[in-house]
Amino acid sequence: MLKALLATAAGAAAVVVIRLTLPDLRRYLRISRM
């Protein structure tokens, strides 16, 4: 039970981190390409 809760929390945190970093990654790739 605890492991399932931890896995769910880790998945939600990963989604939040990815959503926050994706725009910055796109901007960085665009800058590095120029």
XYZ file of N, CA and C in Angstrom:
102
model
N 0.843 -1.205 0.000
C 0.000 0.000 0.000
C 0.878 1.255 0.000
N 1.858 1.289 0.917
C 2.720 2.466 0.995
C 3.519 2.633 -0.292
N 3.985 1.523 -0.837
C 4.758 1.615 -2.083
C 3.904 2.174 -3.215
N 2.635 1.794 -3.257
C 1.750 2.307 -4.309
C 1.577 3.818 -4.149
N 1.425 4.264 -2.911
C 1.266 5.704 -2.677
C 2.533 6.443 -3.076
N 3.693 5.889 -2.732
C 4.955 6.541 -3.090
C 5.115 6.593 -4.602
N 4.750 5.508 -5.285
C 4.871 5.478 -6.741
C 3.951 6.519 -7.366
N 2.744 6.648 -6.818
C 1.806 7.641 -7.353
C 2.335 9.055 -7.126
N 2.863 9.304 -5.936
C 3.407 10.632 -5.640
C 4.608 10.925 -6.540
N 5.460 9.933 -6.751
C 6.629 10.134 -7.609
C 6.188 10.414 -9.041
N 5.175 9.701 -9.515
C 4.677 9.926 -10.873
C 4.104 11.328 -11.022
N 3.331 11.765 -10.031
C 2.752 13.110 -10.107
C 3.852 14.165 -10.076
N 4.854 13.966 -9.226
C 5.964 14.924 -9.156
C 6.712 14.960 -10.482
N 6.916 13.799 -11.098
C 7.625 13.744 -12.381
C 6.846 14.515 -13.445
N 5.519 14.342 -13.459
C 4.698 15.052 -14.450
C 4.811 16.560 -14.238
N 4.766 17.002 -12.990
C 4.859 18.444 -12.701
C 6.217 18.969 -13.147
N 7.289 18.239 -12.815
C 8.640 18.696 -13.186
C 8.780 18.772 -14.700
N 8.264 17.750 -15.394
C 8.364 17.743 -16.866
C 7.593 18.916 -17.454
N 6.392 19.160 -16.926
C 5.589 20.282 -17.446
C 6.310 21.612 -17.233
N 7.016 21.739 -16.094
C 7.696 23.004 -15.808
C 8.954 23.171 -16.655
N 9.646 22.072 -16.953
C 10.937 22.187 -17.639
C 10.818 22.124 -19.156
N 9.711 21.604 -19.687
C 9.599 21.477 -21.146
C 9.749 22.808 -21.882
N 9.074 23.890 -21.487
C 9.242 25.164 -22.190
C 10.690 25.648 -22.134
N 11.350 25.486 -20.986
C 12.743 25.911 -20.874
C 13.632 25.077 -21.782
N 13.349 23.772 -21.877
C 14.146 22.916 -22.756
C 13.965 23.333 -24.206
N 12.748 23.631 -24.592
C 12.502 24.056 -25.977
C 13.243 25.360 -26.270
N 13.199 26.292 -25.316
C 13.882 27.562 -25.503
C 15.391 27.335 -25.617
N 15.928 26.459 -24.769
C 17.361 26.185 -24.789
C 17.774 25.546 -26.111
N 16.958 24.604 -26.597
C 17.283 23.963 -27.874
C 17.245 24.977 -29.006
N 16.272 25.870 -28.967
C 16.170 26.877 -30.019
C 17.393 27.798 -29.988
N 17.838 28.170 -28.792
C 18.998 29.063 -28.665
C 20.265 28.334 -29.122
N 20.425 27.088 -28.718
C 21.655 26.362 -29.054
C 21.724 26.071 -30.553
N 20.576 26.015 -31.216
C 20.577 25.726 -32.644
C 21.074 26.933 -33.443
N 20.817 28.137 -32.922
C 21.194 29.345 -33.652
C 22.708 29.586 -33.620
